[in-house]
GROMACS .gro file of C-alpha atoms in nm:
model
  414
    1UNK     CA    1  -0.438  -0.645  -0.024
    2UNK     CA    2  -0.775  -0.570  -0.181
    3UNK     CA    3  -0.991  -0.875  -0.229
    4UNK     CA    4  -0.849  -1.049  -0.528
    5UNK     CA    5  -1.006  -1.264  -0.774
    6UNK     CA    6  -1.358  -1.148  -0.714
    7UNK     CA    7  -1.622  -1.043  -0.940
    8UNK     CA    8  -1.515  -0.729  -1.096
    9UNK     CA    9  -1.788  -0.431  -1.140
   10UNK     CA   10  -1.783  -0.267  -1.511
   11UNK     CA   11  -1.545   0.046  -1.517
   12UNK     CA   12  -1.730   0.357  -1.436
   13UNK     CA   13  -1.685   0.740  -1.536
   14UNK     CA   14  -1.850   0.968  -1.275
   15UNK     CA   15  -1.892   1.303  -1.433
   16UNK     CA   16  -1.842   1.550  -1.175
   17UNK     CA   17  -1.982   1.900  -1.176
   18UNK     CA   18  -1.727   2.170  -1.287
   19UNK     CA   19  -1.761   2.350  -0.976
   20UNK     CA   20  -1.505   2.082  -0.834
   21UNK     CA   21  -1.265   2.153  -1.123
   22UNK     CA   22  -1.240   2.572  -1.039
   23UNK     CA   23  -1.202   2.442  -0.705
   24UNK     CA   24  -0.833   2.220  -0.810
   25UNK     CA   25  -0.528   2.398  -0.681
   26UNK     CA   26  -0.184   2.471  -0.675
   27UNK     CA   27  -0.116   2.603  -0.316
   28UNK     CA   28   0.133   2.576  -0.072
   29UNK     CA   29   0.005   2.632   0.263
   30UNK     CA   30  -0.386   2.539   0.374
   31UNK     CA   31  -0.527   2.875   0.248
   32UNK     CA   32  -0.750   3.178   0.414
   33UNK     CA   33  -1.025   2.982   0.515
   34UNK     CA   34  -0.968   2.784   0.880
   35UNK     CA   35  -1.258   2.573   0.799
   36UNK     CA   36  -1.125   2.424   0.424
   37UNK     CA   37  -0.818   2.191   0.357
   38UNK     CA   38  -0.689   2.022   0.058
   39UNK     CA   39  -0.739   1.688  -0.030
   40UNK     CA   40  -0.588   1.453  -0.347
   41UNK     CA   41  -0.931   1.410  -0.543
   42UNK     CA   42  -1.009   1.036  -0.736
   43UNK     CA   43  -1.306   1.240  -0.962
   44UNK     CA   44  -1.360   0.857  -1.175
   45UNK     CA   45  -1.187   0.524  -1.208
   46UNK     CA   46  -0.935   0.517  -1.471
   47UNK     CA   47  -0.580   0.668  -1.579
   48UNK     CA   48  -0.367   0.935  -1.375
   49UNK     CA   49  -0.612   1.237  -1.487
   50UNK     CA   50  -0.850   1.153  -1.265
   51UNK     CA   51  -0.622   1.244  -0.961
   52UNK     CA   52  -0.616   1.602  -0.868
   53UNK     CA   53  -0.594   1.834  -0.563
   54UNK     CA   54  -0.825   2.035  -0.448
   55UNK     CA   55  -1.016   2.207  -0.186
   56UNK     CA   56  -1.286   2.045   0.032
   57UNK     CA   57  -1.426   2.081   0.398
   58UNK     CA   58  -1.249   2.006   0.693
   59UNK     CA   59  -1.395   1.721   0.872
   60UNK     CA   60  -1.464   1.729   1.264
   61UNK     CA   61  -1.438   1.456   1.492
   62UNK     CA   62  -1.726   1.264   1.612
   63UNK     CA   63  -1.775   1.056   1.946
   64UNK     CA   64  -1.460   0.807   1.966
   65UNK     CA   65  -1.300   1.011   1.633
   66UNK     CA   66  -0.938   1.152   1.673
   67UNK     CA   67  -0.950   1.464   1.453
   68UNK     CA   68  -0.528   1.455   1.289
   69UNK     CA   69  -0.356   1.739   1.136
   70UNK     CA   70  -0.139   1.496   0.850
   71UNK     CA   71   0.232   1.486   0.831
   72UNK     CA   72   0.245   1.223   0.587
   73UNK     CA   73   0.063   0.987   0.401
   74UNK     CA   74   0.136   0.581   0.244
   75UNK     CA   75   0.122   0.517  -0.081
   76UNK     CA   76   0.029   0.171  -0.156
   77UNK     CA   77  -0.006  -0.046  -0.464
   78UNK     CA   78  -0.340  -0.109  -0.346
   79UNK     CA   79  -0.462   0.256  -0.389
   80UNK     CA   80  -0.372   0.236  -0.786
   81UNK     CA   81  -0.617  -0.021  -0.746
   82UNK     CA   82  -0.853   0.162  -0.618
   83UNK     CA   83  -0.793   0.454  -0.872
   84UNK     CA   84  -0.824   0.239  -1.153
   85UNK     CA   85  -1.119   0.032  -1.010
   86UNK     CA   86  -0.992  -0.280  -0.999
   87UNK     CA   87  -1.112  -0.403  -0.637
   88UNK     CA   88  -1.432  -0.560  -0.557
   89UNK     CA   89  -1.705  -0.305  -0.460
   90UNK     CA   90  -1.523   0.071  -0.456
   91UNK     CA   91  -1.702   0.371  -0.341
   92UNK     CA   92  -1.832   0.619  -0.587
   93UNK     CA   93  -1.585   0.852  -0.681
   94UNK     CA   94  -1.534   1.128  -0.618
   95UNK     CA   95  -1.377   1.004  -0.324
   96UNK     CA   96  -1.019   1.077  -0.121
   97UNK     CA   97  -0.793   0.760  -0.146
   98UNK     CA   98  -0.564   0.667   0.081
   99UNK     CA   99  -0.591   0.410   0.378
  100UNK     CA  100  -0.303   0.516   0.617
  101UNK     CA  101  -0.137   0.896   0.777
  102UNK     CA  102   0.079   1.026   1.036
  103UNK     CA  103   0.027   1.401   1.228
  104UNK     CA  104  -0.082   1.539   1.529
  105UNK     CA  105  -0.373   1.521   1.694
  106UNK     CA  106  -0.514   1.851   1.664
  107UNK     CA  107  -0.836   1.783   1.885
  108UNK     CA  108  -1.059   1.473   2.016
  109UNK     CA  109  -1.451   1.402   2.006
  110UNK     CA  110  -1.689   1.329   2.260
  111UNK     CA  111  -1.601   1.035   2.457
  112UNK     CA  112  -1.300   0.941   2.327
  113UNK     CA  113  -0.994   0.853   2.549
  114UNK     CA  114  -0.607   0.774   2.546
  115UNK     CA  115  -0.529   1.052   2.333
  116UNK     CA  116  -0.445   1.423   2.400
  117UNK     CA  117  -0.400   1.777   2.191
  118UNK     CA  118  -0.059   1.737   2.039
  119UNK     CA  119  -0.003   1.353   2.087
  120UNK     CA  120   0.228   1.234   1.744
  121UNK     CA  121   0.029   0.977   1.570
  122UNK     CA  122  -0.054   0.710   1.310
  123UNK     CA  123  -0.356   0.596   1.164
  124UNK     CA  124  -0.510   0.358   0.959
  125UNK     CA  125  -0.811   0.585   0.767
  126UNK     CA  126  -1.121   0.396   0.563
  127UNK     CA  127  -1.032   0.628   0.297
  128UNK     CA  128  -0.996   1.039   0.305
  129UNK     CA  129  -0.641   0.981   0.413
  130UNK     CA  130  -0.479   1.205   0.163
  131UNK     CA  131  -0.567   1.495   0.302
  132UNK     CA  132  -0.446   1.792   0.584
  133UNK     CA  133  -0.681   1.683   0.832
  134UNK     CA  134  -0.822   1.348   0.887
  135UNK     CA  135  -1.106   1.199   1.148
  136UNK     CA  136  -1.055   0.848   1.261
  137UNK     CA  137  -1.233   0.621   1.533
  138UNK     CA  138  -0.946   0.615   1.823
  139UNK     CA  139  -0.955   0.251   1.765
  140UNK     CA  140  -0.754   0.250   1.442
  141UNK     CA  141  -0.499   0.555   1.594
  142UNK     CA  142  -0.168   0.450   1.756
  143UNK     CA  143   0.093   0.660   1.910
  144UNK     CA  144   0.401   0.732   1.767
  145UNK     CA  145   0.747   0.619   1.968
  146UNK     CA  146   0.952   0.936   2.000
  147UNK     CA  147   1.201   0.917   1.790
  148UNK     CA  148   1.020   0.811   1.459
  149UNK     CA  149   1.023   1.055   1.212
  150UNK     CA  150   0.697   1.140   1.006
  151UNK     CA  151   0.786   0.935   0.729
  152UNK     CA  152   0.859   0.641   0.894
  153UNK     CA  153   0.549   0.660   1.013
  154UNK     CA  154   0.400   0.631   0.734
  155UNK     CA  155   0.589   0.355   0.618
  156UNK     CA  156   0.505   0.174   0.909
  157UNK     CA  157   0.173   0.131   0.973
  158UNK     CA  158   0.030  -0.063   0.699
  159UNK     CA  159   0.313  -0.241   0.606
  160UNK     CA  160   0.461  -0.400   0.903
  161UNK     CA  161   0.134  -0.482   1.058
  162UNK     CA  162   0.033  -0.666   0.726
  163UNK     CA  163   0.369  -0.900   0.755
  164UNK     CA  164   0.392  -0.972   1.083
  165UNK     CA  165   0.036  -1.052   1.105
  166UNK     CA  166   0.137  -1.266   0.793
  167UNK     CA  167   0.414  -1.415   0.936
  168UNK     CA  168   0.334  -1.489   1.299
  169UNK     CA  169   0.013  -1.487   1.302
  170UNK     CA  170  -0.098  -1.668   0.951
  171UNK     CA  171   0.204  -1.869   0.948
  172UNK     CA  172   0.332  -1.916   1.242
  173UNK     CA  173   0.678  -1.825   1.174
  174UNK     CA  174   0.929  -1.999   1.395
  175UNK     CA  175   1.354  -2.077   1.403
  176UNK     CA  176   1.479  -2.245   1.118
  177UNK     CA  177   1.211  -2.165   0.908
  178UNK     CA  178   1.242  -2.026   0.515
  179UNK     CA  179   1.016  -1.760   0.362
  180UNK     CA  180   0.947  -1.716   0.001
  181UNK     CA  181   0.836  -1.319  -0.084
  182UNK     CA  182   0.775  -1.180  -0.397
  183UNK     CA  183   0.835  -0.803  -0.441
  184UNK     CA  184   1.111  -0.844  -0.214
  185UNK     CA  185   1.215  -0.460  -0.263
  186UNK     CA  186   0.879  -0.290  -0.199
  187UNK     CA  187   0.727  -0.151   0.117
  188UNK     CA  188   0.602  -0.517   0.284
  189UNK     CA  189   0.913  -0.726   0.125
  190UNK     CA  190   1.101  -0.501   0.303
  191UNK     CA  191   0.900  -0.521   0.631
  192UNK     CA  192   0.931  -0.910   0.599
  193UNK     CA  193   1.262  -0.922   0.592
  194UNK     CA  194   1.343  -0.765   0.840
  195UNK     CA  195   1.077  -0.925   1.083
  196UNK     CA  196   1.221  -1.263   0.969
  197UNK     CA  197   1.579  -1.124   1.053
  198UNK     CA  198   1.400  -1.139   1.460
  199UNK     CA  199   1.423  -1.495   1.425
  200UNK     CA  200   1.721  -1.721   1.450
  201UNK     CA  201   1.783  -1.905   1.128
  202UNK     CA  202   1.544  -1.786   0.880
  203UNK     CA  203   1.605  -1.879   0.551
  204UNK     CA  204   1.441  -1.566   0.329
  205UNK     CA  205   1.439  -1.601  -0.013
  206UNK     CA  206   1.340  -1.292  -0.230
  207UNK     CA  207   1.249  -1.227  -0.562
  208UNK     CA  208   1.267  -0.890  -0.733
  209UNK     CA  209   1.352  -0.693  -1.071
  210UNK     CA  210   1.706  -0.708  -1.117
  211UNK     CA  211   1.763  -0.360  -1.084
  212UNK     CA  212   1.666  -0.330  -0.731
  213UNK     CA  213   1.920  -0.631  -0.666
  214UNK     CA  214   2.184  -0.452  -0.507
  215UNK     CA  215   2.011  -0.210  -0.282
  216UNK     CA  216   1.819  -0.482  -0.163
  217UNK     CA  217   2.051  -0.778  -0.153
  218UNK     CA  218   2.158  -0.752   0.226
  219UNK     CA  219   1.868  -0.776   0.350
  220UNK     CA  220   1.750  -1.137   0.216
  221UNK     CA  221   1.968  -1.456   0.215
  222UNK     CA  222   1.893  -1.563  -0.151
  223UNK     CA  223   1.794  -1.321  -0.433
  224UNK     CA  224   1.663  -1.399  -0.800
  225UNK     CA  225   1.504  -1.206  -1.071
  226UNK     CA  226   1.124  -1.191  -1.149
  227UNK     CA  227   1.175  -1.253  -1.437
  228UNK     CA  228   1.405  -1.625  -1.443
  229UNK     CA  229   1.274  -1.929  -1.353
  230UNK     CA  230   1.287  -1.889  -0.980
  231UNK     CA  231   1.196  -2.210  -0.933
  232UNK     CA  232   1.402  -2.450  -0.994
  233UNK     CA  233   1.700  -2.175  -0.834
  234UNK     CA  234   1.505  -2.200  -0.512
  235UNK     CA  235   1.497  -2.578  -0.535
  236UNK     CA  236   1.843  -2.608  -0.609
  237UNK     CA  237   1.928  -2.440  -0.272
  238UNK     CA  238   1.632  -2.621  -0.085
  239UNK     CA  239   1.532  -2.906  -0.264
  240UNK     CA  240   1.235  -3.009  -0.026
  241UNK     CA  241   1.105  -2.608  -0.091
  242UNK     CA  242   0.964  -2.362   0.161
  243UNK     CA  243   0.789  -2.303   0.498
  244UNK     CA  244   0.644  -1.994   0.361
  245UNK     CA  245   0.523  -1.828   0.036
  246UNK     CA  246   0.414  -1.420   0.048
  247UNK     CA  247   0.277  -1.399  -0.281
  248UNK     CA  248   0.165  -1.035  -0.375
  249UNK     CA  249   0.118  -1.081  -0.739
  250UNK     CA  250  -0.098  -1.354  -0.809
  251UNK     CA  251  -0.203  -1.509  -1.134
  252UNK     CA  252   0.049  -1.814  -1.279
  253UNK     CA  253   0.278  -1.729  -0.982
  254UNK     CA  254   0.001  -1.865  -0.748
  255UNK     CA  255   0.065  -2.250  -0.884
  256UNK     CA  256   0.414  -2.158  -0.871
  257UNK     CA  257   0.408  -2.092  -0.516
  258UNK     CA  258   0.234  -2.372  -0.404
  259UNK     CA  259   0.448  -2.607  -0.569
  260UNK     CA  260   0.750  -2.510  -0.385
  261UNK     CA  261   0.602  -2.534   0.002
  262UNK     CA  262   0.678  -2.843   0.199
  263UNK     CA  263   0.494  -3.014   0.369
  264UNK     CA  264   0.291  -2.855   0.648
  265UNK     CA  265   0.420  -2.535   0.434
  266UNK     CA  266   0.149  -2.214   0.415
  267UNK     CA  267   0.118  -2.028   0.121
  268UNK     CA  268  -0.033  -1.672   0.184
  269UNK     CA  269  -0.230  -1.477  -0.106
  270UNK     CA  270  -0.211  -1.093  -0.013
  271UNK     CA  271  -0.241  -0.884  -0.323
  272UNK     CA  272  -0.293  -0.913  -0.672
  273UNK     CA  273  -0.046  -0.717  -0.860
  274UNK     CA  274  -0.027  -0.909  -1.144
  275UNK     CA  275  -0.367  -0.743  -1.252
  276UNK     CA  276  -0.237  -0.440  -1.353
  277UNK     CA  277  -0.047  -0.409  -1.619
  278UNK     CA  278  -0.155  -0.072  -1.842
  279UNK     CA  279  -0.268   0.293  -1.751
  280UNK     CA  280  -0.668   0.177  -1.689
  281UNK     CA  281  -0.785  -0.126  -1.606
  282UNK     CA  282  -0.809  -0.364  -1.841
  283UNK     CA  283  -1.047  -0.679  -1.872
  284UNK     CA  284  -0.806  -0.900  -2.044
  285UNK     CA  285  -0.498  -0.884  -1.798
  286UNK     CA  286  -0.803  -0.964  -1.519
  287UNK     CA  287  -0.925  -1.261  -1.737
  288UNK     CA  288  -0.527  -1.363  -1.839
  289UNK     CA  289  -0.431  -1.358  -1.455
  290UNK     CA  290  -0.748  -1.539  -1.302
  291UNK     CA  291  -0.690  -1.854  -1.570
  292UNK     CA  292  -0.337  -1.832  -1.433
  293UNK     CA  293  -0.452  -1.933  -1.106
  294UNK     CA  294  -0.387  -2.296  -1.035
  295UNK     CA  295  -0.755  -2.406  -0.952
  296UNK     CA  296  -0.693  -2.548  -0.599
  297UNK     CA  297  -0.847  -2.882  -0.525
  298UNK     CA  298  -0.895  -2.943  -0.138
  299UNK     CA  299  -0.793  -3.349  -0.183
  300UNK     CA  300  -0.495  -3.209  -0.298
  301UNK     CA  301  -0.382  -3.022  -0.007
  302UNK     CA  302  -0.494  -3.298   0.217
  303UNK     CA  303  -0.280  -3.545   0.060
  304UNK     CA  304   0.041  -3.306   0.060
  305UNK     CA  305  -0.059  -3.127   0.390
  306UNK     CA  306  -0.040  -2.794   0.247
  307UNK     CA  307  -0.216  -2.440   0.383
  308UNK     CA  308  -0.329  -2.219   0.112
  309UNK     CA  309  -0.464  -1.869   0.268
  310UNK     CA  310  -0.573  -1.492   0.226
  311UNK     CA  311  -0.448  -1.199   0.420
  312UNK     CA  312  -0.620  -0.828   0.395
  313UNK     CA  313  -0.554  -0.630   0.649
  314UNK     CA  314  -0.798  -0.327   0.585
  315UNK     CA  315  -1.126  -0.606   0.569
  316UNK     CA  316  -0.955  -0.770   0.916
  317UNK     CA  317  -0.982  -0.377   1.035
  318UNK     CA  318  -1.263  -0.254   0.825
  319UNK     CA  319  -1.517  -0.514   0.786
  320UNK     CA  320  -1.420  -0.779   1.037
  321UNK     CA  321  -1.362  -0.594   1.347
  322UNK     CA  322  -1.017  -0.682   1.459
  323UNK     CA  323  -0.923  -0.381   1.549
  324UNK     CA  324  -0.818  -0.526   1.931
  325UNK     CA  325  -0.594  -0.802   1.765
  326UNK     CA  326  -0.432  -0.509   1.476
  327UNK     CA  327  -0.356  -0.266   1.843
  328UNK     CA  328  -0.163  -0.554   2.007
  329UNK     CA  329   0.020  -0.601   1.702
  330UNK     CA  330   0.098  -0.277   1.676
  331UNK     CA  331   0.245  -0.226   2.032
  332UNK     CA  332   0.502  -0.540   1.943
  333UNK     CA  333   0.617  -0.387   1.677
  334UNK     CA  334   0.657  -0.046   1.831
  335UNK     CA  335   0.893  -0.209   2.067
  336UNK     CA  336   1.109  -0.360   1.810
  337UNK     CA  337   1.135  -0.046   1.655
  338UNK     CA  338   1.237   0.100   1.967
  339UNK     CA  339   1.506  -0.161   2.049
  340UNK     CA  340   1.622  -0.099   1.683
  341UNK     CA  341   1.547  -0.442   1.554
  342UNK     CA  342   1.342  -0.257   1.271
  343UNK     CA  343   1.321   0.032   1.047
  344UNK     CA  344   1.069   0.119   0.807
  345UNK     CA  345   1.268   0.205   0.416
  346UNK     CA  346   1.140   0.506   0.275
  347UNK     CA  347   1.173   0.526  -0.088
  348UNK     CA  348   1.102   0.940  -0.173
  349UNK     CA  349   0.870   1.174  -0.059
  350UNK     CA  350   0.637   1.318  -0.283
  351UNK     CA  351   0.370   1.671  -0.256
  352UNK     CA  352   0.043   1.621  -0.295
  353UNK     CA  353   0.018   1.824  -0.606
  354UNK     CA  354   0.317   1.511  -0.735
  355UNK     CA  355   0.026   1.227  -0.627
  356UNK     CA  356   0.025   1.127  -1.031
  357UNK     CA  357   0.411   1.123  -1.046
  358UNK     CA  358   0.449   0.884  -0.730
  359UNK     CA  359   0.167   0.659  -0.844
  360UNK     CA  360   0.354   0.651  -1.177
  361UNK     CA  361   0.670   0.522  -0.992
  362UNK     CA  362   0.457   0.267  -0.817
  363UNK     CA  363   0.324   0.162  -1.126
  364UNK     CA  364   0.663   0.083  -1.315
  365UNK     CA  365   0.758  -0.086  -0.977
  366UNK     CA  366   1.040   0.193  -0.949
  367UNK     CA  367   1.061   0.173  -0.556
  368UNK     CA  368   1.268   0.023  -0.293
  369UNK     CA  369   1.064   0.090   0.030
  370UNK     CA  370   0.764   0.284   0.047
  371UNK     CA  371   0.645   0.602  -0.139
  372UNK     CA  372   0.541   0.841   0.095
  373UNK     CA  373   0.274   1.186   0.071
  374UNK     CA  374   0.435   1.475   0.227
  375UNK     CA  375   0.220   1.723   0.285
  376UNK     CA  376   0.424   1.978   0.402
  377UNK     CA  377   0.663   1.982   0.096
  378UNK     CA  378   0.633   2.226  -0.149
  379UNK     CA  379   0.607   2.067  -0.534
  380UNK     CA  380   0.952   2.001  -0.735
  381UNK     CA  381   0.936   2.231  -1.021
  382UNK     CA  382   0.847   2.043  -1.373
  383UNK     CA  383   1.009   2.127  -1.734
  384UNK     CA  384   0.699   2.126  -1.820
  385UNK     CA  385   0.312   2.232  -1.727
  386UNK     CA  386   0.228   2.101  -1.370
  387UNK     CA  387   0.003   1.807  -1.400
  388UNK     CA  388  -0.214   1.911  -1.170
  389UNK     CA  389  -0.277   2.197  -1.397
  390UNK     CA  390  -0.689   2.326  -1.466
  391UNK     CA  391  -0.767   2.507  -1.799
  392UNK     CA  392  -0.924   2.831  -1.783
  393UNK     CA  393  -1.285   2.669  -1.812
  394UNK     CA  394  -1.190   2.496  -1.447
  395UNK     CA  395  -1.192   2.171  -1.608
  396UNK     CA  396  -0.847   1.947  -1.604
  397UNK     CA  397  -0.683   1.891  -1.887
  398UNK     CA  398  -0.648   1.551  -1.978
  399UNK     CA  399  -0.340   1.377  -2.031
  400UNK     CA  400  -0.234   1.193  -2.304
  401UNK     CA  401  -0.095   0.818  -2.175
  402UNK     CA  402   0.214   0.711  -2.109
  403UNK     CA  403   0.367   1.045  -2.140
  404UNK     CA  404   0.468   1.111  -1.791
  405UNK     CA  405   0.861   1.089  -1.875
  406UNK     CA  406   0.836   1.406  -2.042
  407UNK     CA  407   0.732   1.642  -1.749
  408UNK     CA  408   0.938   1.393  -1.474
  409UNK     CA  409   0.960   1.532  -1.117
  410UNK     CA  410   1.259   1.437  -0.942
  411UNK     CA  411   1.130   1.348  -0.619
  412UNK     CA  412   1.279   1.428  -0.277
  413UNK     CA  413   1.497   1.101  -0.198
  414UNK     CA  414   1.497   1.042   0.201
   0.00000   0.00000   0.00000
């Protein structure tokens, strides 16, 4: 969901001071000192050894903040993205990633209302939300139903407001309809599914790695493999194409995608996966996936009455101010959770200190649901040296790429 296609900044290594290298960890509980917590750390853009944990101040809330002591914490696609740099305009690192949490409110700031000591909550979080204790304005903090656990709750946030907002709001799904989405087994494809199963007689096609096919297979009417010619299988089933194309990945599968939507079809452009491909990012899988893109010409989509459009939900909550329309949302979809009609999929649950291993999973497109930040759970032990590990100087030890399989954590599988 970051803003693809745009300009793209020349990679950047901050070079921190070693003072925040003595201060990386390898803790369990928040430590001695009330007033510190820990926090993942992005010190520079670029591979997994720029993650690490460490200790920073506790933040307090200010007038309209909601001051949250985490539960849990989303992992998104979009936040390797952010580590490696490849969005339009990042902050300067060192910075705390992370866009969405769960917790408990642990206290309120001046004039702030609808939320009390002790109130279970999510949040969305401009960044800093990988961390014990977060500070949000109250507009971006929703209360949790009851019976949602802590990691459904951070599954939920992000990615079921991003497809319903897609699909009812962008494209107005109604009966009958069909939906294309790519990525049909991570944390959104999963959301959209499930939304579209609220509607009578949606068609949902899905396409996903071939390994993820029969976990996921239930939950869509028609599923193909990335990596066949989905095409013409989708036309062969509907030969006029689709209401509705969710494309995640951009690059060639952007021409792709508009080719198969019927008339009056929409074709909706929220992320651009296709951009990463190695450990860093690169400049030639940018420049490969960009001359991909079918250059759209608007005479075109007049004559074939086609919608082409962009979804981001973090600029609609961030930058645009649609924090009012994102609440509303919300509430509808707390009530179809509560009547059961949907259930965020949690892939694993991962410690803080196992940030590196869980993005790694992300990266190889490993999951089935969403990766989720515990931060109550104590690391899985590793064969070999924790990767979170400092040398005796207080600097971290790089590590050598591509050789995370070696020192694998087996992840807590909810």
């Amino acid at each position: 969901m970051a803003k693809e296609g745009a300009d793209m900044t020349e990679e950047t290594e901050y070079m921190i001071d070693r003072n925040v290298g003595k201060e990386s960890l390898n803790v369990e509980s928040p430590g001695g000192n009330a007033k510190e917590m820990r926090a993942v750390m992005l010190t520079g853009f670029g591979g997994l050894n720029k993650l690490r944990v460490t200790k920073k101040a506790m933040p307090e809330p200010q007038d309209g903040e909601v001051k949250i002591r985490v539960k849990a914490c989303g992992l998104n696609f979009l936040d390797l993205m952010v580590r490696q740099g490849n969005i339009d305009n990042p902050p300067k690192p060192p910075i705390v990633p992370g866009f969405e949490c769960c917790g408990i409110v642990e206290s309120v700031g001046e004039n702030t209302e609808g939320f009390e000591i002790g109130d279970k909550v999510m949040a969305f979080v401009n960044y800093n939300a990988w961390a014990e204790v977060v500070c949000t304005p109250a507009d971006f903090v929703y209360k949790m139903p009851d019976e949602m656990t802590f990691p459904e709750a951070a599954a939920f946030s992000l990615n079921f407001v991003a497809a319903y907002m897609m699909l009812f709001e962008v494209a107005n799904l109604r009966e009958g309809m069909s939906v294309l989405v790519h990525s049909a087994g991570g944390g959104v494809g999963q959301a959209v599914a499930q939304l579209c199963s609220t509607v009578p007689n949606i068609i949902v096609f899905g396409i996903a790695s071939s390994f993820k096919h029969a976990a996921i297979k239930d939950s869509v009417t028609h599923l193909f493999d990335r990596n066949v010619d989905y095409i013409q299988e989708v036309k062969k089933i509907s030969p006029d194409g689709v209401d509705i194309v969710l494309d995640c990945l951009c690059g060639e599968n952007t021409g792709k995608g508009l080719s198969l939507l019927k008339p009056l079809g929409t074709y909706i452009l929220y992320g651009a996966s296709n951009m990463v491909t190695g450990e860093t990012k690169s400049f030639f899988s940018f420049a490969k996936s960009w001359w991909q893109v079918e250059k759209v010409n608007p005479i075109k989509l007049y004559e074939e009455n086609k919608v082409i459009a962009g979804f981001s939900l973090l600029n609609l909550l961030f930058k645009q101010g649609r924090c009012s329309l994102v609440k509303a949302v919300m509430d509808k979809l707390v009530c179809l959770y509560e009547q059961k009609k949907i259930k965020p999929v949690v892939d694993s649950l991962w410690a803080l200190e196992e940030v590196k291993e869980a993005m790694q999973r992300i990266h190889d497109r490993g999951n089935i649901g969403k990766l989720i930040l515990d931060v109550e759970k104590s690391p899985t032990p590793l064969m070999a040296n924790d990767s979170t590990e400092t040398s005796e100087a207080g600097e971290e030890e790089e590590e050598p790429e591509g050789d995370n399989d070696s020192k694998e954590r087996m992840p807590f599988i909810h």
